[in-house]
Amino acid sequence: MAKGIRDKIAIIGMGCTRFGERWESGAEDLMVESFTECLADAGIERKEIQAAYLGCYNDEVNIGKSAVPLAKTLKLPFIPVTRLENYCATATEAFRAACYAVASGAYDIALALGVEKLKDAGYGGLPGGAGAGVDAFMAGANATAPGAFAQLATAYAAKHGITMEQIKHALAHVSVKSHANGALNKKAHLRKVITEEQVLAAPMIAYPLGLFDCCGVSDGSAAAIVTTTDIARAIKPKEEIISVKSIQIAATSGEESISTNWDGSYFATTRRAAMQAYEEAAIKNPRQEISMMEVHDCFSITEFVTMEDLFISPEGSACDDVLNGLFDLNGGIPCQVDGGLKCFGHPVGASGLRMLYAMYEQLLERVPEERKVHNARLGLTHNLGGRPHQNVAAICIIGRG
Amino acid sequence: MIGIQAFGGYVPRYRLDRQLIYQSMGWMAPGNKAHCRGEKAVAGFDEDSITMAVAASLDAMCNCDRSRIDSLCFASTCLPFKERLNAGIIKTALGLKNEISAADFSSGLRSGTTALLHALDSIKAKRSRSTLLCAADNRLGKPASPQEIIFGDAGAAFLVGDENVVAEFKGSYSTTHDFVDHYRGEFAKYDRQWEDRWIRDVGLTHLIPEAFNGFLQKYGKQISEYNKIVYPCHDRTARKTINNLMGIAPEMEQDNLQERIGDSGSAHALVMLVKALENAVAGERILVLSFGNGCDVLDFEVTFAIEHPSASKHISGWLNDRIELNNYTKYLVWRNILPVEEGLRSEEDLWTRWSLLWRKRNEILALRGTRCKQCGTVQYPPQRVCVNDECGAIDEMEEYGFSDKTGIIASYTGDNLASSFNPPAIYGQIEFEGGGKYMFDFADCELDALSTGMPVKMSFRKKYHDPRRDISGYFWKAVPSKETTTDG
């Protein structure tokens, strides 16, 4: 049985742009911005990077296909550069590829960089396109992302016998908490503190999700440089080493969308990826061992059900844990400590690395006191690409030492 | 014995109070007040003559073995395609076999009865053993025109054969005159008509009795030998004159449904015939006449087979299943009369890949999936590898149809972000009785009335419109069942 990559790989540098409606910046500018910070943090020369992996989702209003835009923009000297795309798990895929490239022994130092320029679409929300195939518009439902995810709420309410009002109340807390965290973060897109009343009074986007139940749409880039833990200790002998405990991906087998085994109220992929991630990281009791999380809160309901799918909250009890403040910044397991997708927005190809950046800066205690998670040892990131009935889930766990 | 074996109808769920039209457009044409009694049936934004004909056909065929059907006729003056057999789309949607003849009947407002005569002739000539005939129309009148108020949308369908007939075909008579009361040129969107007094005095009250009398003379019959006289004519004065001239007693006159549906063009005589057959008893004689550049007259005698119970909704079942469209401007938008800003999101190119649609014709147009021969798991869309984790058989599938299956709502939403002509766009996961699930758009429903577990039926609808190529694509939507009032 393969043992995975626990403690074999270390992150020696990370960078993250300010996320937002970066009307002044193209994808090239964003790539340079995250890379510059990342390289300086790693304390190495650009020429020491032996392989690079670009995460970028959207072809339609972005840099197009292939990894050439990254290689060309950063003037990487004819090294292998590869583009990865796997819906919203795209950046985590780029990170995973870099880690595996180093873990395999093929390279000593690799770069993962995610970037997405969404705000040239001309309208709000994610740009359209053939994300689900050339024939997607010919059959099925004319569904948008909020409408697809909103259905988690109707299915969850039916399954657990709770009212939509109760769910809406908990969802409001989810968004209020993330905005409180985002307001403290200079790199966040949305930096306003909001109230539960505002959330509940907001215009309906897709029943039962209102405006504040939906994450922002923004431009951004984030990057990581990884190497082996041994090389990391040699490069940074006096510093804390942040190592990778697990990276796991689970893609749907089609079971949720095609068979009737799935009731529509949870993510089958996240449950599978979580089990695998905890095993790789040797975590027995995630509720006790995980210090903090950045999960895929494209919509408040996504974060809400994910608490159960990560086996943090027992099934049916996410409502209680959310309302009891377990996931607040000062709670037992703070979640979305930087503001999450809710406040950073979701430049698809960058988000997974942005989440890792949030965990990384906390683990290294580089954040101001007001938004610090104390005694953080292990951070979990989670991406959910696609829609509840057919998606890919990605989980990373990183930690000190 | 040749005749009608089964009959079905379709009336769209949405009804527009004619007073609403008048309140908006009466200032322009005060005289239209005379036409404003009752309501008109309005096809949803996702319906056209093809989808209504499919709905009527499904209603007619609900007790029948479809595999016996070897001929298909479709009649409409609103054919969505000028070139591409419209009946071919209906054939695929209904899952009829490939070894079948199919034809579109169009242009004349009596094309519905012409198609029925053709169907009866095919049976008589033994070219066909079982013919499905469907008709539907959704003609447009310009805002402020009488036609806008008078016309309504509906469909009807008949299964015609030579055994187990519920109404035996006894004879027919036709006339043809190039009497141009209504017309549309090659690129016309709206119906045009000549002066209504001329239509009434020279057309309706002259040419209709002429055809009735021609028929009676040909067969040596008296009008009084008939229990029901079916003829579409919305003009009340003309009807009175015709009834007097012909001796049609009030109890013989089949209601023209003007106040509940409106004039449904080439379908209308057939829609009225379906309504007449609903309450018919064995032995009744029904005389049907349609009017459009001349007349067709058809004579039927109802048989004892009419007494067999039927699951069809016919016309009455649909009449009671209604939603008020209490918004005239929404009607204008649905009919693409009033251009609206749909948002940049709607401007993506929806280019039908015909080679792809040909491969997927049964999946998309007939809503066919697969059932695993190894483990019995039902799956949509069609799969090569069984989704059942414990089975996983490869290429062990047989075809499995979903269009006639009932489903329940597993989850749903009302989406204000999605581009739609009837926001919020309502859609959700449907689980089918017998297995299989899929996410469908919902049609003809309101968000507040929905709940998980609610039953749905499938309805063939326009899925998208491609303005660059001026065509629509079709798929199936879920229509939540609605409690309806009784009576017709």
Coordinates of N, CA and C in Angstrom, one line a residue, chain A residues 19 88 149 177-179 182 188-190 212-218 293-300 302-303 335-355 358 382-385:
Chain A
F19 N -6.9 40.2 -3.6 CA -8.0 39.7 -4.5 C -9.0 40.8 -4.6
C88 N -12.9 23.9 -9.7 CA -12.4 24.7 -8.6 C -11.3 24.1 -7.8
F149 N -26.1 24.8 -6.2 CA -25.7 24.6 -4.8 C -26.9 24.9 -3.8
K177 N -19.8 35.5 10.0 CA -18.4 35.2 10.5 C -17.3 35.4 9.5
S178 N -17.6 35.0 8.2 CA -16.6 35.1 7.2 C -16.3 36.6 6.9
H179 N -17.4 37.4 6.9 CA -17.1 38.9 6.7 C -16.4 39.5 7.8
G182 N -12.9 38.6 7.0 CA -12.4 39.3 5.8 C -12.1 40.7 6.0
A188 N -8.2 40.8 1.2 CA -9.5 40.4 0.8 C -10.2 41.4 -0.1
H189 N -11.2 40.9 -0.8 CA -11.9 41.7 -1.8 C -13.0 42.5 -1.0
L190 N -13.9 41.7 -0.3 CA -15.0 42.3 0.4 C -14.6 42.5 1.9
F212 N -25.8 37.6 0.2 CA -24.7 37.4 1.1 C -24.4 35.9 1.3
D213 N -25.2 35.0 0.8 CA -24.9 33.6 0.8 C -23.9 33.2 -0.3
C214 N -23.6 34.1 -1.2 CA -22.8 33.8 -2.4 C -21.5 34.5 -2.2
C215 N -20.4 33.8 -2.7 CA -19.1 34.4 -2.6 C -18.9 35.4 -3.6
G216 N -17.9 36.2 -3.5 CA -17.6 37.3 -4.4 C -17.0 36.7 -5.7
V217 N -16.9 37.5 -6.7 CA -16.2 37.1 -8.0 C -15.1 38.1 -8.2
S218 N -13.9 37.5 -8.2 CA -12.7 38.5 -8.3 C -11.6 37.9 -9.1
M293 N -9.4 25.8 9.5 CA -9.7 25.3 8.1 C -10.0 26.5 7.2
E294 N -9.7 26.2 5.9 CA -10.2 27.1 4.8 C -11.0 26.2 3.9
V295 N -12.3 26.2 4.0 CA -13.1 25.3 3.1 C -13.7 26.0 2.0
H296 N -14.3 25.3 1.1 CA -14.9 25.8 -0.2 C -16.2 26.4 0.1
D297 N -16.2 27.7 0.4 CA -17.5 28.4 0.7 C -18.0 29.2 -0.4
C298 N -18.0 28.6 -1.6 CA -18.6 29.3 -2.8 C -20.0 29.8 -2.4
F299 N -20.7 29.1 -1.6 CA -22.0 29.5 -1.1 C -22.0 29.1 0.4
S300 N -22.8 29.8 1.2 CA -22.8 29.5 2.6 C -23.2 28.1 2.9
T302 N -22.6 25.5 1.1 CA -21.5 24.6 0.8 C -20.7 24.4 2.1
E303 N -20.3 25.6 2.7 CA -19.5 25.5 3.9 C -20.3 24.7 5.0
C335 N -12.8 28.7 11.0 CA -13.0 28.3 9.6 C -13.1 29.6 8.8
Q336 N -12.4 29.6 7.7 CA -12.3 30.8 6.8 C -11.6 31.9 7.6
V337 N -10.5 31.7 8.1 CA -9.8 32.6 9.0 C -9.3 33.9 8.2
D338 N -9.3 33.8 6.9 CA -8.9 35.0 6.1 C -10.1 35.7 5.5
G339 N -11.3 35.1 5.7 CA -12.5 35.6 5.1 C -13.1 34.7 4.0
G340 N -12.3 33.7 3.6 CA -12.8 32.7 2.7 C -13.1 33.2 1.3
L341 N -13.7 32.3 0.5 CA -14.1 32.7 -0.8 C -15.1 33.8 -0.7
K342 N -15.9 33.8 0.4 CA -16.9 34.8 0.7 C -16.3 36.2 0.5
C343 N -15.2 36.4 1.1 CA -14.6 37.8 1.1 C -13.4 37.9 0.1
F344 N -12.8 36.8 -0.2 CA -11.7 36.9 -1.2 C -12.2 36.8 -2.6
G345 N -13.5 36.3 -2.8 CA -14.0 36.0 -4.1 C -13.3 34.7 -4.6
H346 N -13.7 34.3 -5.8 CA -13.3 33.0 -6.2 C -12.7 33.0 -7.6
P347 N -11.5 33.5 -7.7 CA -10.8 33.4 -9.0 C -10.3 31.9 -9.1
V348 N -11.1 31.1 -9.8 CA -11.1 29.7 -9.6 C -9.7 29.0 -9.6
G349 N -8.9 29.4 -10.5 CA -7.5 28.8 -10.6 C -6.6 29.2 -9.5
A350 N -6.9 30.2 -8.7 CA -6.1 30.6 -7.6 C -6.5 30.2 -6.2
S351 N -7.8 29.9 -6.1 CA -8.4 29.8 -4.7 C -7.7 28.7 -3.9
G352 N -7.4 27.6 -4.4 CA -6.8 26.5 -3.5 C -5.5 27.0 -2.9
L353 N -4.7 27.7 -3.7 CA -3.4 28.2 -3.2 C -3.6 29.3 -2.3
R354 N -4.6 30.1 -2.5 CA -4.9 31.2 -1.6 C -5.3 30.7 -0.2
M355 N -6.0 29.6 -0.2 CA -6.4 28.9 1.0 C -5.2 28.4 1.8
A358 N -3.4 31.2 3.4 CA -4.0 31.6 4.7 C -3.6 30.7 5.9
H382 N -9.8 22.9 1.7 CA -10.8 22.1 1.0 C -11.3 22.8 -0.2
N383 N -11.3 22.2 -1.4 CA -11.9 22.8 -2.6 C -12.9 21.8 -3.1
L384 N -14.0 22.4 -3.7 CA -15.0 21.6 -4.3 C -15.2 22.1 -5.7
G385 N -14.9 21.4 -6.7 CA -15.0 21.8 -8.0 C -16.2 21.1 -8.7

